[in-house]
């Protein structure tokens, strides 16, 4: 089942064609990676999907509903959560309170149960009372994912989640993401190609705001256009 479908999605900034007529499909329950050179339009594209940036042309459907003109908060309520490339936690609040801010949007009766479920899922249950800003960088990234999970998303968009993580933390991250599917569909923007090739069911390559290729990791690895533009083959 197709969870998200974009057709002809376009966003220009002056003369820069950041996203230029992109068609894109996400299958429910998959891990889908979005890769491409710096400046390819990846972050602008996912900002269009989650409503942080308005599309100038094209359409977006989520779970069969046209969301092209919906504001970001309405898309969150429908089940789209986006974690940022740069950690965006509330450093002075506790770990628990960071996640509670997300969970309370769902109107759960048992707020604590919802918060602890999200923290336990990323392995931070024991740090619930710790001030978020005192966590290690790797744990702050995990907290951000817990905040996304606190929204009970159908689609979780992760923007450069392994940036700055140590090798051991990356292995833990991969285990975490694998455990999210098929309940949660994951769209992953990632420069670490080992992570991409190990995790992704499918990969879409953007270049100059357009789709260069979409396929399995093996297909993308063997694609000569992708090799020339991005993989250095």
JSON list of C-alpha atoms in Angstrom, two decimals:
[
{"chain": "A", "resi": 1, "resn": "UNK", "atom": "CA", "xyz": [0.00, 0.00, 0.00]},
{"chain": "A", "resi": 2, "resn": "UNK", "atom": "CA", "xyz": [1.26, 3.47, -0.93]},
{"chain": "A", "resi": 3, "resn": "UNK", "atom": "CA", "xyz": [1.37, 5.65, 2.19]},
{"chain": "A", "resi": 4, "resn": "UNK", "atom": "CA", "xyz": [2.63, 8.86, 0.59]},
{"chain": "A", "resi": 5, "resn": "UNK", "atom": "CA", "xyz": [2.60, 9.97, -3.02]},
{"chain": "A", "resi": 6, "resn": "UNK", "atom": "CA", "xyz": [4.08, 13.17, -4.47]},
{"chain": "A", "resi": 7, "resn": "UNK", "atom": "CA", "xyz": [3.54, 14.23, -8.07]},
{"chain": "A", "resi": 8, "resn": "UNK", "atom": "CA", "xyz": [5.28, 17.07, -9.86]},
{"chain": "A", "resi": 9, "resn": "UNK", "atom": "CA", "xyz": [6.46, 18.58, -6.57]},
{"chain": "A", "resi": 10, "resn": "UNK", "atom": "CA", "xyz": [8.21, 21.88, -7.22]},
{"chain": "A", "resi": 11, "resn": "UNK", "atom": "CA", "xyz": [9.90, 24.59, -5.15]},
{"chain": "A", "resi": 12, "resn": "UNK", "atom": "CA", "xyz": [12.20, 27.24, -6.58]},
{"chain": "A", "resi": 13, "resn": "UNK", "atom": "CA", "xyz": [14.11, 29.90, -4.64]},
{"chain": "A", "resi": 14, "resn": "UNK", "atom": "CA", "xyz": [14.82, 32.71, -7.09]},
{"chain": "A", "resi": 15, "resn": "UNK", "atom": "CA", "xyz": [16.71, 31.04, -9.91]},
{"chain": "A", "resi": 16, "resn": "UNK", "atom": "CA", "xyz": [17.53, 27.94, -7.87]},
{"chain": "A", "resi": 17, "resn": "UNK", "atom": "CA", "xyz": [15.39, 24.92, -8.72]},
{"chain": "A", "resi": 18, "resn": "UNK", "atom": "CA", "xyz": [15.68, 23.23, -5.32]},
{"chain": "A", "resi": 19, "resn": "UNK", "atom": "CA", "xyz": [12.92, 20.71, -6.09]},
{"chain": "A", "resi": 20, "resn": "UNK", "atom": "CA", "xyz": [12.00, 20.49, -9.74]},
{"chain": "A", "resi": 21, "resn": "UNK", "atom": "CA", "xyz": [8.97, 18.37, -10.66]},
{"chain": "A", "resi": 22, "resn": "UNK", "atom": "CA", "xyz": [9.63, 15.41, -8.36]},
{"chain": "A", "resi": 23, "resn": "UNK", "atom": "CA", "xyz": [7.47, 12.27, -8.42]},
{"chain": "A", "resi": 24, "resn": "UNK", "atom": "CA", "xyz": [7.90, 10.12, -5.32]},
{"chain": "A", "resi": 25, "resn": "UNK", "atom": "CA", "xyz": [6.16, 7.17, -3.65]},
{"chain": "A", "resi": 26, "resn": "UNK", "atom": "CA", "xyz": [6.53, 5.75, -0.15]},
{"chain": "A", "resi": 27, "resn": "UNK", "atom": "CA", "xyz": [5.27, 2.25, 0.57]},
{"chain": "A", "resi": 28, "resn": "UNK", "atom": "CA", "xyz": [3.75, 1.67, 3.99]},
{"chain": "A", "resi": 29, "resn": "UNK", "atom": "CA", "xyz": [6.12, -0.12, 6.36]},
{"chain": "A", "resi": 30, "resn": "UNK", "atom": "CA", "xyz": [9.32, 0.43, 4.39]},
{"chain": "A", "resi": 31, "resn": "UNK", "atom": "CA", "xyz": [12.63, 2.11, 5.18]},
{"chain": "A", "resi": 32, "resn": "UNK", "atom": "CA", "xyz": [13.23, 4.45, 2.26]},
{"chain": "A", "resi": 33, "resn": "UNK", "atom": "CA", "xyz": [16.50, 6.41, 1.97]},
{"chain": "A", "resi": 34, "resn": "UNK", "atom": "CA", "xyz": [16.85, 9.75, 0.21]},
{"chain": "A", "resi": 35, "resn": "UNK", "atom": "CA", "xyz": [20.40, 10.45, -0.94]},
{"chain": "A", "resi": 36, "resn": "UNK", "atom": "CA", "xyz": [22.25, 12.82, -3.24]},
{"chain": "A", "resi": 37, "resn": "UNK", "atom": "CA", "xyz": [25.07, 15.37, -3.36]},
{"chain": "A", "resi": 38, "resn": "UNK", "atom": "CA", "xyz": [25.02, 18.45, -1.16]},
{"chain": "A", "resi": 39, "resn": "UNK", "atom": "CA", "xyz": [22.57, 20.93, -2.65]},
{"chain": "A", "resi": 40, "resn": "UNK", "atom": "CA", "xyz": [20.57, 18.21, -4.41]},
{"chain": "A", "resi": 41, "resn": "UNK", "atom": "CA", "xyz": [17.34, 19.39, -2.75]},
{"chain": "A", "resi": 42, "resn": "UNK", "atom": "CA", "xyz": [16.86, 16.66, -0.14]},
{"chain": "A", "resi": 43, "resn": "UNK", "atom": "CA", "xyz": [16.04, 18.84, 2.87]},
{"chain": "A", "resi": 44, "resn": "UNK", "atom": "CA", "xyz": [13.81, 21.13, 0.81]},
{"chain": "A", "resi": 45, "resn": "UNK", "atom": "CA", "xyz": [11.98, 18.08, -0.52]},
{"chain": "A", "resi": 46, "resn": "UNK", "atom": "CA", "xyz": [11.19, 16.63, 2.90]},
{"chain": "A", "resi": 47, "resn": "UNK", "atom": "CA", "xyz": [10.28, 20.13, 4.13]},
{"chain": "A", "resi": 48, "resn": "UNK", "atom": "CA", "xyz": [7.65, 20.15, 1.38]},
{"chain": "A", "resi": 49, "resn": "UNK", "atom": "CA", "xyz": [6.39, 16.73, 2.52]},
{"chain": "A", "resi": 50, "resn": "UNK", "atom": "CA", "xyz": [6.00, 17.78, 6.16]},
{"chain": "A", "resi": 51, "resn": "UNK", "atom": "CA", "xyz": [4.65, 21.26, 5.43]},
{"chain": "A", "resi": 52, "resn": "UNK", "atom": "CA", "xyz": [7.52, 23.42, 6.66]},
{"chain": "A", "resi": 53, "resn": "UNK", "atom": "CA", "xyz": [7.89, 24.79, 3.13]},
{"chain": "A", "resi": 54, "resn": "UNK", "atom": "CA", "xyz": [4.97, 25.39, 0.73]},
{"chain": "A", "resi": 55, "resn": "UNK", "atom": "CA", "xyz": [4.98, 23.77, -2.69]},
{"chain": "A", "resi": 56, "resn": "UNK", "atom": "CA", "xyz": [4.75, 26.06, -5.71]},
{"chain": "A", "resi": 57, "resn": "UNK", "atom": "CA", "xyz": [3.41, 23.27, -7.92]},
{"chain": "A", "resi": 58, "resn": "UNK", "atom": "CA", "xyz": [2.50, 19.61, -7.69]},
{"chain": "A", "resi": 59, "resn": "UNK", "atom": "CA", "xyz": [0.57, 17.56, -5.16]},
{"chain": "A", "resi": 60, "resn": "UNK", "atom": "CA", "xyz": [1.11, 15.43, -2.04]},
{"chain": "A", "resi": 61, "resn": "UNK", "atom": "CA", "xyz": [-1.24, 12.70, -0.86]},
{"chain": "A", "resi": 62, "resn": "UNK", "atom": "CA", "xyz": [-0.87, 10.95, 2.49]},
{"chain": "A", "resi": 63, "resn": "UNK", "atom": "CA", "xyz": [-2.91, 7.82, 3.25]},
{"chain": "A", "resi": 64, "resn": "UNK", "atom": "CA", "xyz": [-5.16, 8.73, 0.34]},
{"chain": "A", "resi": 65, "resn": "UNK", "atom": "CA", "xyz": [-5.79, 12.31, 1.50]},
{"chain": "A", "resi": 66, "resn": "UNK", "atom": "CA", "xyz": [-4.61, 15.40, -0.38]},
{"chain": "A", "resi": 67, "resn": "UNK", "atom": "CA", "xyz": [-2.35, 17.29, 2.06]},
{"chain": "A", "resi": 68, "resn": "UNK", "atom": "CA", "xyz": [-0.71, 19.67, -0.43]},
{"chain": "A", "resi": 69, "resn": "UNK", "atom": "CA", "xyz": [-2.11, 22.81, 1.24]},
{"chain": "A", "resi": 70, "resn": "UNK", "atom": "CA", "xyz": [-2.28, 21.57, 4.83]},
{"chain": "A", "resi": 71, "resn": "UNK", "atom": "CA", "xyz": [-0.07, 23.38, 7.38]},
{"chain": "A", "resi": 72, "resn": "UNK", "atom": "CA", "xyz": [2.67, 21.48, 9.18]},
{"chain": "A", "resi": 73, "resn": "UNK", "atom": "CA", "xyz": [0.72, 20.99, 12.42]},
{"chain": "A", "resi": 74, "resn": "UNK", "atom": "CA", "xyz": [-2.20, 19.42, 10.56]},
{"chain": "A", "resi": 75, "resn": "UNK", "atom": "CA", "xyz": [0.23, 16.99, 8.93]},
{"chain": "A", "resi": 76, "resn": "UNK", "atom": "CA", "xyz": [1.63, 16.10, 12.34]},
{"chain": "A", "resi": 77, "resn": "UNK", "atom": "CA", "xyz": [-1.88, 15.24, 13.49]},
{"chain": "A", "resi": 78, "resn": "UNK", "atom": "CA", "xyz": [-2.28, 12.96, 10.47]},
{"chain": "A", "resi": 79, "resn": "UNK", "atom": "CA", "xyz": [0.89, 11.09, 11.44]},
{"chain": "A", "resi": 80, "resn": "UNK", "atom": "CA", "xyz": [3.91, 12.76, 9.82]},
{"chain": "A", "resi": 81, "resn": "UNK", "atom": "CA", "xyz": [6.83, 13.45, 12.18]},
{"chain": "A", "resi": 82, "resn": "UNK", "atom": "CA", "xyz": [10.11, 15.09, 11.12]},
{"chain": "A", "resi": 83, "resn": "UNK", "atom": "CA", "xyz": [13.32, 15.14, 13.17]},
{"chain": "A", "resi": 84, "resn": "UNK", "atom": "CA", "xyz": [15.80, 17.78, 12.18]},
{"chain": "A", "resi": 85, "resn": "UNK", "atom": "CA", "xyz": [19.35, 17.60, 10.84]},
{"chain": "A", "resi": 86, "resn": "UNK", "atom": "CA", "xyz": [20.54, 19.62, 13.84]},
{"chain": "A", "resi": 87, "resn": "UNK", "atom": "CA", "xyz": [19.39, 18.45, 17.25]},
{"chain": "A", "resi": 88, "resn": "UNK", "atom": "CA", "xyz": [16.28, 20.41, 18.28]},
{"chain": "A", "resi": 89, "resn": "UNK", "atom": "CA", "xyz": [15.68, 19.35, 21.87]},
{"chain": "A", "resi": 90, "resn": "UNK", "atom": "CA", "xyz": [14.76, 21.67, 24.74]},
{"chain": "A", "resi": 91, "resn": "UNK", "atom": "CA", "xyz": [18.10, 21.61, 26.51]},
{"chain": "A", "resi": 92, "resn": "UNK", "atom": "CA", "xyz": [16.92, 23.02, 29.86]},
{"chain": "A", "resi": 93, "resn": "UNK", "atom": "CA", "xyz": [14.00, 20.65, 30.26]},
{"chain": "A", "resi": 94, "resn": "UNK", "atom": "CA", "xyz": [14.23, 17.09, 31.48]},
{"chain": "A", "resi": 95, "resn": "UNK", "atom": "CA", "xyz": [14.34, 14.21, 29.04]},
{"chain": "A", "resi": 96, "resn": "UNK", "atom": "CA", "xyz": [10.85, 13.26, 30.21]},
{"chain": "A", "resi": 97, "resn": "UNK", "atom": "CA", "xyz": [9.43, 16.75, 29.63]},
{"chain": "A", "resi": 98, "resn": "UNK", "atom": "CA", "xyz": [10.89, 16.93, 26.12]},
{"chain": "A", "resi": 99, "resn": "UNK", "atom": "CA", "xyz": [8.96, 13.84, 25.10]},
{"chain": "A", "resi": 100, "resn": "UNK", "atom": "CA", "xyz": [5.87, 14.87, 27.11]},
{"chain": "A", "resi": 101, "resn": "UNK", "atom": "CA", "xyz": [5.56, 17.98, 24.93]},
{"chain": "A", "resi": 102, "resn": "UNK", "atom": "CA", "xyz": [5.16, 15.69, 21.93]},
{"chain": "A", "resi": 103, "resn": "UNK", "atom": "CA", "xyz": [2.96, 13.07, 23.58]},
{"chain": "A", "resi": 104, "resn": "UNK", "atom": "CA", "xyz": [0.48, 15.58, 25.01]},
{"chain": "A", "resi": 105, "resn": "UNK", "atom": "CA", "xyz": [-0.49, 16.63, 21.49]},
{"chain": "A", "resi": 106, "resn": "UNK", "atom": "CA", "xyz": [-2.12, 13.23, 21.14]},
{"chain": "A", "resi": 107, "resn": "UNK", "atom": "CA", "xyz": [-4.41, 13.89, 24.12]},
{"chain": "A", "resi": 108, "resn": "UNK", "atom": "CA", "xyz": [-3.57, 10.61, 25.86]},
{"chain": "A", "resi": 109, "resn": "UNK", "atom": "CA", "xyz": [-5.15, 10.02, 29.24]},
{"chain": "A", "resi": 110, "resn": "UNK", "atom": "CA", "xyz": [-2.03, 8.33, 30.55]},
{"chain": "A", "resi": 111, "resn": "UNK", "atom": "CA", "xyz": [0.65, 10.83, 29.58]},
{"chain": "A", "resi": 112, "resn": "UNK", "atom": "CA", "xyz": [3.39, 9.09, 31.56]},
{"chain": "A", "resi": 113, "resn": "UNK", "atom": "CA", "xyz": [2.78, 5.75, 29.90]},
{"chain": "A", "resi": 114, "resn": "UNK", "atom": "CA", "xyz": [3.06, 7.36, 26.47]},
{"chain": "A", "resi": 115, "resn": "UNK", "atom": "CA", "xyz": [6.26, 9.19, 27.39]},
{"chain": "A", "resi": 116, "resn": "UNK", "atom": "CA", "xyz": [7.96, 6.18, 28.93]},
{"chain": "A", "resi": 117, "resn": "UNK", "atom": "CA", "xyz": [6.98, 3.94, 26.01]},
{"chain": "A", "resi": 118, "resn": "UNK", "atom": "CA", "xyz": [8.77, 6.33, 23.62]},
{"chain": "A", "resi": 119, "resn": "UNK", "atom": "CA", "xyz": [11.82, 6.67, 25.88]},
{"chain": "A", "resi": 120, "resn": "UNK", "atom": "CA", "xyz": [12.09, 2.93, 26.47]},
{"chain": "A", "resi": 121, "resn": "UNK", "atom": "CA", "xyz": [11.92, 2.30, 22.75]},
{"chain": "A", "resi": 122, "resn": "UNK", "atom": "CA", "xyz": [15.09, 4.36, 22.18]},
{"chain": "A", "resi": 123, "resn": "UNK", "atom": "CA", "xyz": [16.80, 3.11, 25.35]},
{"chain": "A", "resi": 124, "resn": "UNK", "atom": "CA", "xyz": [16.51, 6.33, 27.38]},
{"chain": "A", "resi": 125, "resn": "UNK", "atom": "CA", "xyz": [14.00, 5.25, 30.02]},
{"chain": "A", "resi": 126, "resn": "UNK", "atom": "CA", "xyz": [16.64, 5.36, 32.77]},
{"chain": "A", "resi": 127, "resn": "UNK", "atom": "CA", "xyz": [17.54, 8.96, 31.82]},
{"chain": "A", "resi": 128, "resn": "UNK", "atom": "CA", "xyz": [13.97, 10.29, 32.06]},
{"chain": "A", "resi": 129, "resn": "UNK", "atom": "CA", "xyz": [14.77, 12.71, 34.90]},
{"chain": "A", "resi": 130, "resn": "UNK", "atom": "CA", "xyz": [18.08, 13.94, 33.46]},
{"chain": "A", "resi": 131, "resn": "UNK", "atom": "CA", "xyz": [18.35, 17.48, 32.06]},
{"chain": "A", "resi": 132, "resn": "UNK", "atom": "CA", "xyz": [18.31, 17.03, 28.29]},
{"chain": "A", "resi": 133, "resn": "UNK", "atom": "CA", "xyz": [21.23, 19.37, 27.65]},
{"chain": "A", "resi": 134, "resn": "UNK", "atom": "CA", "xyz": [23.53, 17.21, 29.78]},
{"chain": "A", "resi": 135, "resn": "UNK", "atom": "CA", "xyz": [23.03, 14.12, 27.59]},
{"chain": "A", "resi": 136, "resn": "UNK", "atom": "CA", "xyz": [25.79, 13.05, 25.24]},
{"chain": "A", "resi": 137, "resn": "UNK", "atom": "CA", "xyz": [25.33, 14.12, 21.64]},
{"chain": "A", "resi": 138, "resn": "UNK", "atom": "CA", "xyz": [24.37, 10.59, 20.63]},
{"chain": "A", "resi": 139, "resn": "UNK", "atom": "CA", "xyz": [21.75, 10.40, 23.36]},
{"chain": "A", "resi": 140, "resn": "UNK", "atom": "CA", "xyz": [20.38, 13.80, 22.32]},
{"chain": "A", "resi": 141, "resn": "UNK", "atom": "CA", "xyz": [19.81, 12.43, 18.83]},
{"chain": "A", "resi": 142, "resn": "UNK", "atom": "CA", "xyz": [18.00, 9.45, 20.35]},
{"chain": "A", "resi": 143, "resn": "UNK", "atom": "CA", "xyz": [15.89, 11.83, 22.44]},
{"chain": "A", "resi": 144, "resn": "UNK", "atom": "CA", "xyz": [14.89, 13.66, 19.29]},
{"chain": "A", "resi": 145, "resn": "UNK", "atom": "CA", "xyz": [13.74, 10.35, 17.78]},
{"chain": "A", "resi": 146, "resn": "UNK", "atom": "CA", "xyz": [11.80, 9.62, 20.99]},
{"chain": "A", "resi": 147, "resn": "UNK", "atom": "CA", "xyz": [10.08, 13.00, 20.60]},
{"chain": "A", "resi": 148, "resn": "UNK", "atom": "CA", "xyz": [9.10, 11.99, 17.07]},
{"chain": "A", "resi": 149, "resn": "UNK", "atom": "CA", "xyz": [7.84, 8.61, 18.28]},
{"chain": "A", "resi": 150, "resn": "UNK", "atom": "CA", "xyz": [5.87, 10.37, 21.02]},
{"chain": "A", "resi": 151, "resn": "UNK", "atom": "CA", "xyz": [3.63, 11.71, 18.25]},
{"chain": "A", "resi": 152, "resn": "UNK", "atom": "CA", "xyz": [2.75, 8.10, 17.28]},
{"chain": "A", "resi": 153, "resn": "UNK", "atom": "CA", "xyz": [3.63, 8.77, 13.65]},
{"chain": "A", "resi": 154, "resn": "UNK", "atom": "CA", "xyz": [2.75, 6.66, 10.65]},
{"chain": "A", "resi": 155, "resn": "UNK", "atom": "CA", "xyz": [5.71, 8.29, 8.85]},
{"chain": "A", "resi": 156, "resn": "UNK", "atom": "CA", "xyz": [8.94, 9.28, 10.61]},
{"chain": "A", "resi": 157, "resn": "UNK", "atom": "CA", "xyz": [11.32, 11.47, 8.59]},
{"chain": "A", "resi": 158, "resn": "UNK", "atom": "CA", "xyz": [14.90, 11.39, 9.88]},
{"chain": "A", "resi": 159, "resn": "UNK", "atom": "CA", "xyz": [17.28, 14.07, 8.54]},
{"chain": "A", "resi": 160, "resn": "UNK", "atom": "CA", "xyz": [20.95, 13.04, 8.91]},
{"chain": "A", "resi": 161, "resn": "UNK", "atom": "CA", "xyz": [20.31, 11.08, 12.14]},
{"chain": "A", "resi": 162, "resn": "UNK", "atom": "CA", "xyz": [23.79, 9.50, 12.34]},
{"chain": "A", "resi": 163, "resn": "UNK", "atom": "CA", "xyz": [25.68, 12.77, 11.92]},
{"chain": "A", "resi": 164, "resn": "UNK", "atom": "CA", "xyz": [28.18, 13.04, 14.77]},
{"chain": "A", "resi": 165, "resn": "UNK", "atom": "CA", "xyz": [27.48, 9.57, 16.15]},
{"chain": "A", "resi": 166, "resn": "UNK", "atom": "CA", "xyz": [30.26, 7.15, 17.10]},
{"chain": "A", "resi": 167, "resn": "UNK", "atom": "CA", "xyz": [30.46, 3.75, 15.37]},
{"chain": "A", "resi": 168, "resn": "UNK", "atom": "CA", "xyz": [28.84, 1.93, 18.31]},
{"chain": "A", "resi": 169, "resn": "UNK", "atom": "CA", "xyz": [26.03, 4.48, 18.44]},
{"chain": "A", "resi": 170, "resn": "UNK", "atom": "CA", "xyz": [25.39, 4.01, 14.72]},
{"chain": "A", "resi": 171, "resn": "UNK", "atom": "CA", "xyz": [24.94, 0.27, 15.20]},
{"chain": "A", "resi": 172, "resn": "UNK", "atom": "CA", "xyz": [22.43, 0.97, 17.97]},
{"chain": "A", "resi": 173, "resn": "UNK", "atom": "CA", "xyz": [20.62, 3.45, 15.72]},
{"chain": "A", "resi": 174, "resn": "UNK", "atom": "CA", "xyz": [20.29, 0.87, 12.94]},
{"chain": "A", "resi": 175, "resn": "UNK", "atom": "CA", "xyz": [18.84, -1.66, 15.37]},
{"chain": "A", "resi": 176, "resn": "UNK", "atom": "CA", "xyz": [16.37, 0.96, 16.59]},
{"chain": "A", "resi": 177, "resn": "UNK", "atom": "CA", "xyz": [15.18, 1.86, 13.08]},
{"chain": "A", "resi": 178, "resn": "UNK", "atom": "CA", "xyz": [14.76, -1.77, 12.06]},
{"chain": "A", "resi": 179, "resn": "UNK", "atom": "CA", "xyz": [12.56, -2.23, 15.13]},
{"chain": "A", "resi": 180, "resn": "UNK", "atom": "CA", "xyz": [10.23, 0.60, 14.09]},
{"chain": "A", "resi": 181, "resn": "UNK", "atom": "CA", "xyz": [8.98, -1.03, 10.90]},
{"chain": "A", "resi": 182, "resn": "UNK", "atom": "CA", "xyz": [6.46, -2.12, 9.78]},
{"chain": "A", "resi": 183, "resn": "UNK", "atom": "CA", "xyz": [4.41, -0.12, 12.34]},
{"chain": "A", "resi": 184, "resn": "UNK", "atom": "CA", "xyz": [6.21, 3.08, 11.31]},
{"chain": "A", "resi": 185, "resn": "UNK", "atom": "CA", "xyz": [7.34, 3.96, 7.79]},
{"chain": "A", "resi": 186, "resn": "UNK", "atom": "CA", "xyz": [10.79, 5.59, 7.81]},
{"chain": "A", "resi": 187, "resn": "UNK", "atom": "CA", "xyz": [12.13, 8.14, 5.33]},
{"chain": "A", "resi": 188, "resn": "UNK", "atom": "CA", "xyz": [15.84, 8.58, 5.94]},
{"chain": "A", "resi": 189, "resn": "UNK", "atom": "CA", "xyz": [18.07, 11.38, 4.62]},
{"chain": "A", "resi": 190, "resn": "UNK", "atom": "CA", "xyz": [21.59, 10.11, 5.15]},
{"chain": "A", "resi": 191, "resn": "UNK", "atom": "CA", "xyz": [25.12, 10.67, 3.83]},
{"chain": "A", "resi": 192, "resn": "UNK", "atom": "CA", "xyz": [26.60, 7.57, 5.47]},
{"chain": "A", "resi": 193, "resn": "UNK", "atom": "CA", "xyz": [26.31, 5.13, 2.58]},
{"chain": "A", "resi": 194, "resn": "UNK", "atom": "CA", "xyz": [27.09, 2.11, 4.76]},
{"chain": "A", "resi": 195, "resn": "UNK", "atom": "CA", "xyz": [24.02, 2.98, 6.86]},
{"chain": "A", "resi": 196, "resn": "UNK", "atom": "CA", "xyz": [21.90, 3.58, 3.74]},
{"chain": "A", "resi": 197, "resn": "UNK", "atom": "CA", "xyz": [22.87, 0.33, 2.03]},
{"chain": "A", "resi": 198, "resn": "UNK", "atom": "CA", "xyz": [22.40, -1.67, 5.23]},
{"chain": "A", "resi": 199, "resn": "UNK", "atom": "CA", "xyz": [19.04, -0.21, 6.27]},
{"chain": "A", "resi": 200, "resn": "UNK", "atom": "CA", "xyz": [17.08, 0.85, 3.22]},
{"chain": "A", "resi": 201, "resn": "UNK", "atom": "CA", "xyz": [14.52, -1.27, 1.39]},
{"chain": "A", "resi": 202, "resn": "UNK", "atom": "CA", "xyz": [14.51, 1.30, -1.40]},
{"chain": "A", "resi": 203, "resn": "UNK", "atom": "CA", "xyz": [16.60, 4.36, -2.22]},
{"chain": "A", "resi": 204, "resn": "UNK", "atom": "CA", "xyz": [15.76, 7.53, -4.15]},
{"chain": "A", "resi": 205, "resn": "UNK", "atom": "CA", "xyz": [18.64, 9.63, -5.49]},
{"chain": "A", "resi": 206, "resn": "UNK", "atom": "CA", "xyz": [18.11, 13.36, -5.99]},
{"chain": "A", "resi": 207, "resn": "UNK", "atom": "CA", "xyz": [20.41, 15.48, -8.13]},
{"chain": "A", "resi": 208, "resn": "UNK", "atom": "CA", "xyz": [19.85, 19.17, -8.98]},
{"chain": "A", "resi": 209, "resn": "UNK", "atom": "CA", "xyz": [16.33, 18.94, -7.57]},
{"chain": "A", "resi": 210, "resn": "UNK", "atom": "CA", "xyz": [15.26, 16.01, -9.74]},
{"chain": "A", "resi": 211, "resn": "UNK", "atom": "CA", "xyz": [14.98, 12.25, -9.23]},
{"chain": "A", "resi": 212, "resn": "UNK", "atom": "CA", "xyz": [18.03, 10.61, -10.76]},
{"chain": "A", "resi": 213, "resn": "UNK", "atom": "CA", "xyz": [17.10, 7.03, -9.82]},
{"chain": "A", "resi": 214, "resn": "UNK", "atom": "CA", "xyz": [14.95, 4.93, -7.49]},
{"chain": "A", "resi": 215, "resn": "UNK", "atom": "CA", "xyz": [15.52, 1.30, -6.64]},
{"chain": "A", "resi": 216, "resn": "UNK", "atom": "CA", "xyz": [16.85, -1.29, -4.23]},
{"chain": "A", "resi": 217, "resn": "UNK", "atom": "CA", "xyz": [20.33, -0.81, -2.75]},
{"chain": "A", "resi": 218, "resn": "UNK", "atom": "CA", "xyz": [21.73, -3.28, -5.31]},
{"chain": "A", "resi": 219, "resn": "UNK", "atom": "CA", "xyz": [20.09, -1.42, -8.19]},
{"chain": "A", "resi": 220, "resn": "UNK", "atom": "CA", "xyz": [21.32, 1.95, -6.98]},
{"chain": "A", "resi": 221, "resn": "UNK", "atom": "CA", "xyz": [24.85, 0.64, -6.49]},
{"chain": "A", "resi": 222, "resn": "UNK", "atom": "CA", "xyz": [24.88, -0.63, -10.09]},
{"chain": "A", "resi": 223, "resn": "UNK", "atom": "CA", "xyz": [23.33, 2.49, -11.65]},
{"chain": "A", "resi": 224, "resn": "UNK", "atom": "CA", "xyz": [25.97, 4.23, -13.78]},
{"chain": "A", "resi": 225, "resn": "UNK", "atom": "CA", "xyz": [24.28, 7.64, -13.62]},
{"chain": "A", "resi": 226, "resn": "UNK", "atom": "CA", "xyz": [24.25, 7.43, -9.80]},
{"chain": "A", "resi": 227, "resn": "UNK", "atom": "CA", "xyz": [27.87, 6.33, -9.76]},
{"chain": "A", "resi": 228, "resn": "UNK", "atom": "CA", "xyz": [28.87, 9.31, -11.88]},
{"chain": "A", "resi": 229, "resn": "UNK", "atom": "CA", "xyz": [26.82, 11.85, -9.91]},
{"chain": "A", "resi": 230, "resn": "UNK", "atom": "CA", "xyz": [27.21, 10.66, -6.36]},
{"chain": "A", "resi": 231, "resn": "UNK", "atom": "CA", "xyz": [28.88, 7.35, -5.58]},
{"chain": "A", "resi": 232, "resn": "UNK", "atom": "CA", "xyz": [32.13, 8.19, -7.32]},
{"chain": "A", "resi": 233, "resn": "UNK", "atom": "CA", "xyz": [32.21, 5.03, -9.42]}
]
